[in-house]
Amino acid sequence: MTQQTLQVALGDRSYPIHIGSGLLQRADLILPHLGRKKAVIVSNETVAPLYLEPLAALLRANGVAVSQVVLPDGEEFKDWPTLNRIFDALLESRAERSTTLIALGGGVIGDTTGFAAACYQRGMPFIQVPTTLLSQVDSSVGGKTAINHPLGKNMIGAFYQPKLVLADIDTLDTLPERELKAGLAEVIKYGLIRDPQFLGWIESSLPGLLARDKVLLAEAVYRSCAHKAEVVARDERETGERALLNLGHTFGHAIETGLGYGVWLHGEAVAAGTVMAAELSARLGWIGPAEVARVESVFRLAGLPVSGPDLGVEHYLELMRHDKKVEAGKLRLVLFRGIGDAVVSDAASDEQIAAAIAARVSAA
Amino acid sequence: MTQQTLQVALGDRSYPIHIGSGLLQRADLILPHLGRKKAVIVSNETVAPLYLEPLAALLRANGVAVSQVVLPDGEEFKDWPTLNRIFDALLESRAERSTTLIALGGGVIGDTTGFAAACYQRGMPFIQVPTTLLSQVDSSVGGKTAINHPLGKNMIGAFYQPKLVLADIDTLDTLPERELKAGLAEVIKYGLIRDPQFLGWIESSLPGLLARDKVLLAEAVYRSCAHKAEVVARDERETGERALLNLGHTFGHAIETGLGYGVWLHGEAVAAGTVMAAELSARLGWIGPAEVARVESVFRLAGLPVSGPDLGVEHYLELMRHDKKVEAGKLRLVLFRGIGDAVVSDAASDEQIAAAIAARVSAA
């Protein structure tokens, strides 16, 4: 398979996304982005045994001084104590402002490591090496970094762009089934928001994607990243269009925070949250039952949940009000005007939101 | 006294610095910078009883919804648990991305609050209301925000500019003598680095400044901020010239970290550190004994320490190597080519640095 490359166009902060097989062996793709030949790789206990040593060895063979930090695995560790372990390691290994931080893992590792890079000595270069489908198609691209606060997901963070994203499709070979499905939620998202043709392709390709057909996976990652790169280039700091990428996320964050971080995977929460958004859009009269059914169906095909846990409607609303998408006290949600046509809107009343949630929860 | 205004020219992130008397009563200066009429004031236990209530009342009288957070006072609280108290308060008061954070206090409050603003929901607007001489002449301007790490001062932070700096000279009336002197260290710094004429003015004005003559204090703040604004506009992220503003700071940070945060005031450590820098410059043959004596004399006139605590030379070097001014393993120090002529240099060997420190420490 050939390697494909996209560019995130952000002026002097532009960077390439390489997508393909065997990229973790490609020193030629990584070395040009390591200013000084000093790097610290951050990974987790699941990914490190699989991919850390070969990557470190490759870099060392090319004259790079490499240190490493291995963190516990899971969304519940996307917090300050874990972030501080990165800072401790950076200080102990005398990392300088010009040392490069490399995030090797899924979305949690990428978000936490990116935020560490944004803050250490007020900013050091970093590289994203996403090893999950979710991080390859979404979180590794665009510079959103963050950790969670007990009262809200991704509440503490920074917009901070990487120097390079290296998405090696081969790492998906070892991805647990449940995480593969969770990653598909974000792929489906791009189709639902802005590309009905891509949605059709996903619907027909889901059996092959679930069977880990590499040509299909590479295509899904490439087309997802192309959407993400286009949106981020136009609206890096989410003052407009980029907010559409949060389809299902305000509902989803409530699920993640309400259940406790790590109980549901992010993609699972986004799937159920997107069905809630479709339900609400239908209640506003913006789409019909056929569209809601299609949204539900594509997530079901991907093996994802299509209803949320029953946290109590009031608790959902309470959690959603803590989300970042509140302006002048009003919830701003991503809703459907049609399939492939999402909008940000504060048109729904609390009563309508509550009714949509109630219609789309089921006992845990 | 008339109010004076400077502009920090940073394109779409430009902002004004207002300097003068009675500014804390001037709603007309503050309100234009509060986008939404919602603000959270962060202060400390020392400053809050003096200035928080009047400021909050002024804003409330103008229709602004105001919450407040009062932190403990001192450099030893410039840490993660204290930062997290700001985040907790922001989440509990349902602060939005568009809510404005107001830092009311000295450098610790400004640095911590600014970093909180940089991180909360990936960035919210903030205003600096510095109430110490040190923060008025230096830390409130230029967007350096940070907290300390046990292994290094200001290690975790961000470049994040305020929307407005409001330096009310009247707040210096209540400043403890020791802090007034510490603030003068940073005023002297501008003269030593880049303005021999200003240094002469400081030398002759020190008795009046120490007696809190408001015309002289306002002039010192204005001229210091003018220097800072000029340097920051040319080199916001400290890739060059801005590093000169760190004169005495690498030695000084070693003193602060080595003694434990809060034992020496930042300005005191900078004073002793600057004498060490002068001593080292003389040992390199770059300046003569008369220049070293002048550096020592101006700090002595200001009532500041001119030698460091005896931490052991090796411990000094160890602490300095953790500072941010290390590149490719070499310490980069701000040294003197003359009075009013500072340079960043890695010319000094560890032995020379050690000898300069040894010559300028005294038993605690």
XYZ file of C-alpha atoms in Angstrom:
728
model
C 0.000 0.000 0.000
C 1.245 3.448 -0.767
C 1.544 6.152 1.804
C -0.744 9.151 1.476
C -0.053 12.629 2.789
C -2.348 15.502 3.729
C -1.365 18.981 4.845
C -3.026 20.959 7.635
C -2.704 24.520 6.295
C -2.111 26.866 9.234
C 0.559 29.273 7.968
C 3.812 28.883 9.863
C 2.173 26.195 12.006
C 1.254 23.971 9.037
C 2.085 20.284 9.279
C 1.754 17.032 7.360
C -0.382 13.977 8.169
C 1.110 10.774 6.756
C -1.257 7.805 6.463
C -0.315 4.251 5.452
C 1.313 0.940 6.357
C 4.777 0.511 7.852
C 5.157 4.175 8.739
C 6.551 3.435 12.215
C 9.657 2.101 10.453
C 10.069 5.231 8.347
C 12.810 7.297 9.983
C 12.819 9.459 6.845
C 9.328 10.733 7.718
C 10.120 11.494 11.367
C 13.688 12.837 11.451
C 13.064 16.048 9.477
C 10.660 17.118 12.233
C 13.049 16.547 15.135
C 14.847 19.866 15.492
C 17.407 18.865 18.075
C 18.106 15.167 18.181
C 16.443 14.704 21.560
C 13.007 13.174 22.061
C 10.788 11.915 24.870
C 8.178 9.294 23.890
C 4.981 9.167 25.954
C 2.899 5.989 25.715
C 0.669 3.817 27.888
C 0.916 0.350 29.416
C -1.081 -1.223 26.588
C 0.624 0.368 23.592
C 4.188 0.567 24.924
C 4.902 -3.205 24.863
C 3.780 -3.331 21.222
C 5.320 -0.278 19.589
C 7.518 1.768 21.923
C 10.769 -0.203 21.748
C 10.916 -0.466 17.932
C 10.223 3.270 17.577
C 12.810 4.190 20.221
C 15.354 1.862 18.591
C 14.713 3.379 15.155
C 15.277 6.883 16.489
C 18.368 5.877 18.487
C 19.836 4.210 15.395
C 19.542 7.623 13.769
C 21.385 9.425 16.523
C 18.432 10.649 18.544
C 18.682 10.632 22.367
C 15.396 9.043 23.479
C 13.709 8.904 26.892
C 10.300 7.427 27.605
C 7.320 7.744 29.933
C 4.745 4.952 30.217
C 1.397 5.999 31.701
C -1.562 3.896 32.856
C -4.151 3.254 30.127
C -7.625 4.779 30.170
C -9.724 7.938 30.036
C -9.823 7.989 33.853
C -6.097 8.834 33.765
C -6.553 11.887 31.558
C -6.033 14.015 34.633
C -3.582 16.265 36.400
C -1.625 13.598 38.344
C -0.928 11.749 35.092
C -0.009 14.958 33.268
C 2.350 15.732 36.107
C 4.119 12.411 35.564
C 5.058 13.691 32.112
C 6.369 16.952 33.600
C 8.373 15.031 36.221
C 9.914 12.845 33.533
C 10.722 15.859 31.351
C 12.454 17.634 34.218
C 14.258 14.519 35.370
C 15.568 13.814 31.857
C 16.509 17.511 31.566
C 14.266 18.000 28.563
C 14.826 21.409 27.001
C 12.462 23.730 25.199
C 13.753 22.295 21.924
C 13.319 18.627 22.888
C 10.484 16.932 20.958
C 7.669 15.148 22.788
C 6.202 12.168 20.891
C 2.681 10.910 21.726
C 2.446 7.181 20.935
C -1.044 5.880 21.654
C -4.721 6.735 21.411
C -6.686 9.886 22.067
C -5.979 10.039 25.788
C -2.212 9.841 25.255
C -2.394 12.355 22.396
C -4.525 14.888 24.283
C -2.506 14.616 27.502
C 0.892 14.633 25.803
C -0.115 17.515 23.551
C -1.185 19.539 26.566
C 2.086 18.699 28.332
C 3.976 19.926 25.250
C 1.905 23.130 25.202
C 2.772 23.897 28.849
C 6.301 22.598 29.442
C 8.553 25.644 29.477
C 5.592 27.415 27.818
C 5.727 25.233 24.717
C 7.917 22.515 23.179
C 7.542 20.742 19.795
C 5.487 17.548 19.649
C 4.586 14.752 17.243
C 1.409 12.678 17.168
C 1.739 8.944 16.473
C -1.886 7.796 16.878
C -2.343 4.034 17.289
C -6.143 3.826 17.539
C -8.722 4.443 14.851
C -10.327 7.191 16.910
C -7.105 9.125 17.319
C -6.072 8.573 13.688
C -9.313 9.969 12.278
C -9.936 12.719 14.785
C -8.077 13.618 17.951
C -4.492 13.581 16.630
C -5.316 16.242 14.028
C -6.155 19.858 14.759
C -4.306 20.779 17.917
C -7.008 20.360 20.527
C -5.224 19.181 23.657
C -6.679 18.818 27.143
C -7.133 16.915 30.353
C -10.412 16.306 32.156
C -11.679 18.028 35.297
C -13.952 16.047 37.650
C -16.745 18.437 36.662
C -16.172 18.440 32.917
C -14.417 16.647 30.093
C -11.533 18.408 28.315
C -12.068 21.470 30.502
C -8.364 22.253 30.972
C -6.341 22.452 27.793
C -4.846 24.406 24.925
C -4.978 24.784 21.179
C -1.490 23.576 20.305
C -0.571 22.084 16.947
C 1.801 19.128 16.443
C 4.708 19.264 13.981
C 3.662 15.990 12.356
C 0.962 13.308 12.521
C 2.042 9.769 11.632
C -0.943 7.429 11.268
C 0.353 3.896 10.750
C -2.603 1.725 9.724
C -0.698 -1.402 10.833
C -1.192 -0.409 14.477
C -4.912 -1.058 14.019
C -4.087 -4.801 13.757
C -3.717 -4.929 17.532
C -6.630 -2.653 18.387
C -9.328 -4.300 20.542
C -12.624 -4.826 18.700
C -14.470 -2.461 21.020
C -12.031 0.386 20.301
C -12.192 -0.230 16.555
C -15.954 0.254 16.720
C -15.585 3.330 18.900
C -13.261 4.844 16.306
C -15.835 4.249 13.582
C -18.185 6.608 15.434
C -15.946 9.546 14.530
C -15.598 8.358 10.918
C -19.389 8.200 10.627
C -19.535 11.689 12.143
C -17.827 13.288 9.124
C -20.354 11.695 6.799
C -23.283 12.834 8.920
C -22.027 16.405 9.265
C -20.815 17.276 5.790
C -20.474 14.432 3.304
C -23.521 12.273 2.431
C -21.516 10.542 -0.319
C -18.897 9.473 2.278
C -21.705 8.290 4.557
C -22.963 6.039 1.771
C -19.453 4.670 1.294
C -19.191 3.999 5.044
C -22.556 2.215 5.139
C -21.509 -0.150 2.367
C -17.960 -0.547 3.687
C -18.778 -1.235 7.349
C -18.507 -5.044 7.085
C -15.048 -4.688 5.516
C -13.975 -2.008 8.004
C -15.015 -4.208 10.913
C -13.041 -7.076 9.310
C -10.018 -4.675 9.295
C -9.566 -4.559 5.534
C -6.503 -2.314 5.339
C -7.372 -0.667 2.064
C -10.756 0.328 3.445
C -9.303 1.440 6.800
C -6.667 3.589 5.083
C -9.371 5.130 2.914
C -11.552 5.835 5.970
C -8.630 7.456 7.820
C -7.591 9.493 4.773
C -11.051 10.837 4.012
C -11.710 11.596 7.698
C -8.409 13.444 8.082
C -9.071 15.365 4.861
C -12.335 16.625 6.347
C -10.706 17.444 9.655
C -7.757 19.251 8.028
C -10.085 21.330 5.862
C -12.261 22.405 8.787
C -9.321 23.117 11.119
C -7.514 25.205 8.486
C -10.581 27.416 8.195
C -11.437 27.675 11.897
C -8.530 26.618 14.113
C -9.916 28.021 17.375
C -13.496 26.901 16.913
C -15.156 30.261 16.545
C -17.501 28.858 13.908
C -17.557 25.864 11.572
C -15.234 23.681 13.670
C -17.952 23.398 16.296
C -19.837 21.100 13.887
C -17.226 18.429 14.600
C -18.750 18.220 18.074
C -21.850 16.441 16.733
C -23.127 14.210 19.532
C -20.337 15.393 21.847
C -22.274 17.524 24.340
C -24.686 14.624 24.966
C -21.698 12.251 24.827
C -19.600 14.200 27.328
C -22.521 14.071 29.760
C -22.528 10.288 29.418
C -18.773 10.040 29.927
C -18.683 12.417 32.893
C -21.906 11.055 34.422
C -20.813 7.411 34.342
C -17.261 8.243 35.414
C -14.442 8.569 32.908
C -13.493 5.297 31.242
C -16.761 3.381 31.686
C -17.959 4.122 28.171
C -15.442 4.778 25.414
C -15.573 8.253 23.897
C -16.773 6.919 20.530
C -19.548 4.923 22.185
C -20.774 8.025 23.988
C -20.602 10.023 20.748
C -22.686 7.384 18.943
C -25.475 7.458 21.527
C -25.172 11.258 21.747
C -25.544 11.609 17.984
C -28.737 9.563 18.042
C -30.009 11.953 20.738
C -29.102 14.889 18.498
C -31.028 13.282 15.619
C -34.005 12.640 17.900
C -33.972 16.290 19.023
C -33.662 17.532 15.433
C -36.732 15.459 14.510
C -38.647 16.898 17.473
C -37.809 20.366 16.158
C -39.242 19.277 12.810
C -35.897 19.675 11.026
C -35.562 16.066 9.867
C -38.022 13.215 9.509
C -38.218 9.717 11.018
C -36.399 8.210 8.010
C -33.318 10.341 8.717
C -33.371 9.465 12.415
C -33.626 5.804 11.492
C -30.663 6.104 9.139
C -28.513 7.696 11.864
C -29.490 4.949 14.269
C -28.896 2.281 11.659
C -25.356 3.258 10.702
C -24.215 3.222 14.333
C -25.988 -0.088 14.888
C -24.197 -1.530 11.836
C -20.910 -0.438 13.406
C -21.804 -2.299 16.603
C -22.181 0.910 18.596
C -24.776 1.875 21.241
C -27.754 3.844 19.938
C -29.170 4.879 23.299
C -27.579 6.375 26.394
C -27.438 5.078 29.950
C -30.297 6.215 32.173
C -28.586 8.856 34.299
C -31.814 10.751 34.864
C -32.775 13.520 32.464
C -32.078 16.307 34.961
C -28.589 14.955 35.577
C -27.951 14.919 31.817
C -28.987 18.563 31.541
C -26.892 19.512 34.563
C -23.822 17.834 33.073
C -24.441 19.372 29.651
C -24.589 22.857 31.158
C -21.003 22.328 32.339
C -19.863 21.645 28.784
C -17.840 24.175 26.809
C -20.682 24.779 24.363
C -22.633 27.106 26.595
C -22.989 30.761 25.646
C -24.894 33.349 27.664
C -26.327 30.455 29.668
C -27.834 28.744 26.581
C -26.778 25.320 25.391
C -25.482 25.383 21.840
C -25.904 21.953 20.268
C -24.954 20.482 16.917
C -28.192 19.425 15.264
C -29.316 18.037 11.905
C -30.939 20.015 9.107
C -30.561 16.882 7.027
C -28.143 13.982 6.545
C -24.772 15.535 5.747
C -26.041 18.926 6.868
C -25.355 19.829 10.510
C -25.777 23.214 12.188
C -24.929 24.717 15.582
C -28.102 25.915 17.238
C -29.537 27.100 20.518
C -33.087 26.716 19.198
C -34.024 23.771 21.418
C -35.603 24.522 24.789
C -34.551 22.636 27.910
C -37.895 20.817 27.760
C -37.280 19.681 24.179
C -33.739 18.561 25.014
C -35.025 16.676 28.048
C -37.697 14.926 25.975
C -35.162 13.862 23.338
C -32.852 12.438 25.997
C -35.724 10.606 27.710
C -36.661 9.011 24.393
C -33.121 7.753 23.841
C -31.975 6.273 27.148
C -32.248 2.705 28.300
C -31.542 1.026 31.622
C -27.832 0.312 32.129
C -2.009 63.052 38.160
C -2.949 62.256 34.608
C -3.326 58.743 33.380
C -0.836 57.510 30.804
C -1.436 54.760 28.271
C 0.926 52.468 26.393
C 0.049 49.939 23.732
C 1.558 46.443 23.417
C 1.594 45.992 19.636
C 0.837 42.346 18.847
C -1.535 42.517 15.877
C -4.986 41.235 16.765
C -3.718 40.487 20.273
C -2.650 44.072 20.974
C -3.734 45.613 24.268
C -3.410 48.799 26.310
C -1.574 49.383 29.577
C -3.098 52.198 31.600
C -0.902 53.688 34.327
C -1.965 56.287 36.898
C -3.872 57.128 40.071
C -7.478 56.231 40.778
C -7.716 53.745 37.914
C -9.497 51.113 40.031
C -12.491 53.468 40.091
C -12.489 53.924 36.323
C -15.245 51.674 34.965
C -14.801 53.434 31.617
C -11.347 51.859 31.248
C -12.462 48.331 32.172
C -15.909 47.857 30.653
C -14.893 48.072 26.970
C -12.724 44.981 27.538
C -15.423 42.829 29.129
C -17.031 41.113 26.169
C -19.898 39.435 27.965
C -20.837 41.099 31.210
C -19.561 38.247 33.336
C -16.298 38.276 35.277
C -14.452 36.255 37.892
C -11.924 38.165 40.017
C -8.965 36.212 41.398
C -7.068 37.763 44.296
C -5.231 36.718 47.455
C -5.831 36.996 51.182
C -3.657 40.093 51.479
C -4.951 42.112 48.533
C -8.618 41.067 48.605
C -9.556 42.904 51.843
C -8.083 46.111 50.399
C -9.255 46.226 46.807
C -11.561 43.371 45.849
C -14.881 44.628 47.176
C -14.650 48.135 45.636
C -13.705 46.664 42.239
C -16.474 44.055 42.369
C -18.979 46.735 43.434
C -17.895 49.026 40.589
C -18.383 46.257 38.042
C -21.710 45.156 39.525
C -22.964 48.745 39.445
C -22.292 48.571 35.725
C -24.300 45.404 35.187
C -21.471 42.877 35.340
C -22.113 39.535 37.073
C -19.059 39.083 39.324
C -17.743 36.026 41.184
C -14.522 35.888 43.151
C -11.771 33.511 44.232
C -9.417 34.380 47.086
C -6.181 32.391 47.190
C -3.488 32.179 49.871
C -0.678 34.709 49.456
C 2.862 33.755 48.469
C 5.173 32.282 45.831
C 4.866 28.874 47.554
C 1.224 28.797 46.375
C 2.090 29.302 42.714
C 1.392 25.630 42.185
C -1.077 23.160 40.757
C -3.389 22.814 43.818
C -3.864 26.588 43.889
C -4.384 26.764 40.122
C -6.973 24.040 40.500
C -8.880 26.164 43.017
C -9.386 28.685 40.208
C -10.638 25.935 37.874
C -13.009 24.636 40.558
C -14.390 28.124 41.113
C -14.794 28.687 37.366
C -16.688 25.440 36.935
C -18.795 25.981 40.021
C -19.757 29.484 38.918
C -20.463 28.103 35.417
C -17.889 30.374 33.844
C -18.078 30.230 30.059
C -15.413 30.593 27.415
C -16.447 34.233 27.077
C -16.349 35.046 30.809
C -13.441 37.370 31.711
C -10.942 36.413 34.405
C -9.480 39.376 36.320
C -6.148 39.009 38.159
C -6.070 41.418 41.118
C -2.766 41.159 42.949
C 0.969 40.767 42.464
C 3.061 38.605 40.161
C 1.987 35.286 41.654
C -1.701 36.096 41.219
C -1.091 37.435 37.709
C 0.993 34.466 36.553
C -1.350 31.870 38.051
C -4.551 33.566 36.908
C -3.151 34.162 33.435
C -2.264 30.480 33.129
C -5.742 29.511 34.348
C -7.222 31.792 31.666
C -4.958 30.221 29.021
C -6.156 26.696 29.923
C -9.793 26.986 30.990
C -11.850 25.678 28.105
C -8.641 26.150 26.055
C -8.588 29.913 26.584
C -10.783 32.660 28.051
C -10.164 36.450 28.109
C -8.313 37.937 31.078
C -7.351 41.307 32.532
C -4.327 42.132 34.656
C -4.809 44.501 37.603
C -1.324 44.449 39.173
C -1.137 45.800 42.718
C 2.599 45.458 43.419
C 5.466 47.396 41.901
C 7.021 44.199 40.579
C 3.901 43.130 38.720
C 3.216 46.660 37.450
C 6.660 47.062 35.898
C 7.187 43.535 34.663
C 5.074 40.431 35.130
C 1.641 41.830 34.196
C 2.888 42.848 30.748
C 3.881 40.475 27.973
C 1.785 37.365 28.414
C 4.179 35.077 30.250
C 2.022 32.978 32.537
C 3.093 29.982 34.603
C 3.100 28.009 37.795
C 6.146 26.486 39.493
C 7.179 22.838 39.529
C 9.070 21.535 42.587
C 12.090 21.130 40.291
C 11.909 24.467 38.516
C 10.352 27.897 38.637
C 7.768 28.843 35.989
C 8.264 25.454 34.332
C 4.586 24.905 33.473
C 2.908 27.749 31.642
C 1.836 29.459 28.459
C 2.365 32.583 26.418
C -1.082 34.128 26.743
C -1.752 37.853 26.455
C -4.233 39.807 28.581
C -6.861 42.087 27.045
C -5.873 44.993 29.288
C -3.373 45.924 32.006
C -4.580 48.408 34.614
C -1.725 49.630 36.834
C -3.174 51.815 39.570
C -0.280 53.550 41.330
C -2.465 54.127 44.391
C -2.295 50.428 45.234
C 1.411 50.908 45.996
C 0.392 52.920 49.092
C -0.371 49.671 50.895
C 2.592 47.679 49.573
C 4.956 46.387 52.297
C 8.369 48.057 52.241
C 10.116 44.789 51.388
C 7.956 44.268 48.311
C 8.451 47.841 47.148
C 12.197 47.261 47.185
C 11.816 43.917 45.424
C 9.850 45.650 42.675
C 12.638 48.177 42.197
C 14.946 45.305 41.209
C 12.994 44.880 37.955
C 12.934 48.644 37.341
C 16.721 48.739 37.717
C 16.924 45.785 35.342
C 15.617 47.798 32.376
C 18.269 50.438 32.977
C 21.039 47.864 33.243
C 19.969 45.976 30.115
C 19.183 48.709 27.635
C 18.921 52.252 28.971
C 21.882 53.840 30.775
C 20.058 57.190 30.850
C 17.135 55.547 32.710
C 19.623 53.932 35.095
C 21.015 57.364 35.924
C 17.485 58.627 36.561
C 16.823 55.642 38.860
C 20.051 56.178 40.811
C 19.133 59.788 41.529
C 15.439 59.012 42.124
C 15.839 56.057 44.488
C 15.356 58.077 47.704
C 12.095 59.500 46.306
C 10.952 56.119 44.978
C 11.571 54.525 48.368
C 9.578 57.385 49.963
C 6.742 56.455 47.525
C 6.656 59.748 45.675
C 3.778 59.074 43.285
C 5.064 61.156 40.418
C 8.353 59.272 40.518
C 6.660 55.874 40.917
C 4.343 56.548 37.979
C 7.341 57.581 35.893
C 9.247 54.415 36.884
C 6.269 52.218 36.001
C 5.665 54.026 32.717
C 9.261 53.863 31.527
C 9.598 50.218 32.606
C 6.403 49.217 30.808
C 7.498 51.134 27.710
C 10.675 49.026 27.616
C 8.764 45.821 28.228
C 6.109 46.602 25.592
C 8.771 47.405 23.005
C 10.704 44.183 23.610
C 7.587 41.970 23.752
C 6.195 43.446 20.521
C 9.408 42.490 18.737
C 9.889 39.048 20.305
C 6.718 37.754 21.943
C 7.852 34.153 22.355
C 11.375 34.861 23.492
C 13.279 33.512 20.527
C 15.795 36.355 20.806
C 15.898 39.801 22.376
C 13.232 39.107 25.025
C 15.654 36.756 26.758
C 17.633 39.826 27.862
C 14.803 40.612 30.285
C 15.947 37.540 32.205
C 19.049 39.365 33.483
C 19.901 37.844 36.868
C 16.983 35.424 36.606
C 18.795 32.113 36.064
C 20.940 32.749 39.146
C 17.844 34.155 40.874
C 15.630 31.166 40.077
C 18.287 28.908 41.599
C 18.093 30.961 44.801
C 14.286 30.848 44.857
C 14.041 27.128 44.105
C 16.994 26.223 46.327
C 15.702 28.048 49.407
C 12.115 26.936 48.813
C 9.594 29.158 47.088
C 8.614 32.198 49.102
C 11.685 32.509 51.331
C 13.279 35.209 49.195
C 11.097 37.486 47.119
C 11.597 37.211 43.363
C 13.048 40.733 43.115
C 15.516 40.032 45.924
C 16.752 36.926 44.136
C 17.032 38.872 40.862
C 19.107 41.563 42.586
C 21.623 39.066 43.981
C 21.541 37.145 40.697
C 22.308 40.274 38.704
C 25.349 40.992 40.864
C 26.499 37.415 40.119
C 25.990 38.091 36.401
C 28.082 41.255 36.693
C 30.778 39.357 38.611
C 30.853 36.688 35.902
C 30.999 39.299 33.132
C 33.990 40.882 34.843
C 35.695 37.485 35.129
C 35.207 37.085 31.373
C 36.898 40.468 30.943
C 33.771 42.057 29.435
C 33.331 44.783 32.060
C 35.654 46.283 34.676
C 35.454 46.581 38.459
C 33.850 50.033 38.251
C 30.868 48.601 36.370
C 30.506 45.739 38.839
C 30.622 48.240 41.686
C 27.913 50.359 40.022
C 25.621 47.336 39.664
C 26.188 46.426 43.289
C 25.681 50.017 44.400
C 22.324 50.604 42.723
C 20.817 47.481 44.311
C 22.319 48.437 47.664
C 20.754 51.907 47.357
C 17.409 50.210 46.772
C 17.849 48.188 49.959
C 18.229 44.906 48.090
C 20.597 41.983 48.720
C 23.823 42.028 46.677
C 24.952 38.480 47.443
C 23.157 35.154 47.375
C 22.574 32.611 50.144
C 25.256 29.943 50.433
C 23.501 26.952 48.910
C 26.783 25.370 47.814
C 28.144 26.135 44.360
C 27.380 22.677 42.971
C 23.762 22.986 44.087
C 23.512 26.362 42.342
C 24.783 24.842 39.096
C 22.460 21.858 39.419
C 19.450 24.143 39.916
C 20.512 26.412 37.057
C 20.719 23.467 34.679
C 17.003 22.874 35.332
C 16.179 26.400 34.203
C 14.540 27.105 30.854
C 17.645 28.804 29.504
C 19.488 25.633 28.650
C 20.151 24.765 25.027
C 22.001 21.672 23.857
C 23.042 21.145 27.471
C 24.745 24.571 27.721
C 23.625 27.284 30.110
C 22.704 30.471 28.303
C 23.067 33.435 30.648
C 22.364 37.132 30.308
C 25.686 38.889 30.826
C 27.051 42.435 30.621
C 29.060 43.892 27.761
C 28.694 47.215 29.539
C 26.180 49.133 31.635
C 22.994 49.319 29.560
C 24.347 46.671 27.190
C 23.360 43.072 28.000
C 23.832 39.979 25.830
C 22.733 36.350 25.960
C 25.806 34.129 25.982
C 26.961 30.584 26.584
C 30.608 31.714 26.669
C 31.125 31.053 30.379
C 32.401 27.632 31.423
C 30.921 25.832 34.412
C 34.139 26.607 36.282
C 33.824 30.333 35.596
C 30.158 30.342 36.607
C 31.034 28.457 39.803
C 33.780 30.936 40.665
C 31.464 33.922 40.138
C 28.809 32.366 42.387
C 31.386 31.521 45.067
C 32.557 35.145 45.055
C 29.030 36.435 45.569
C 27.454 34.265 48.260
C 27.397 34.889 51.977
C 26.287 32.751 54.902
C 22.522 32.839 55.412
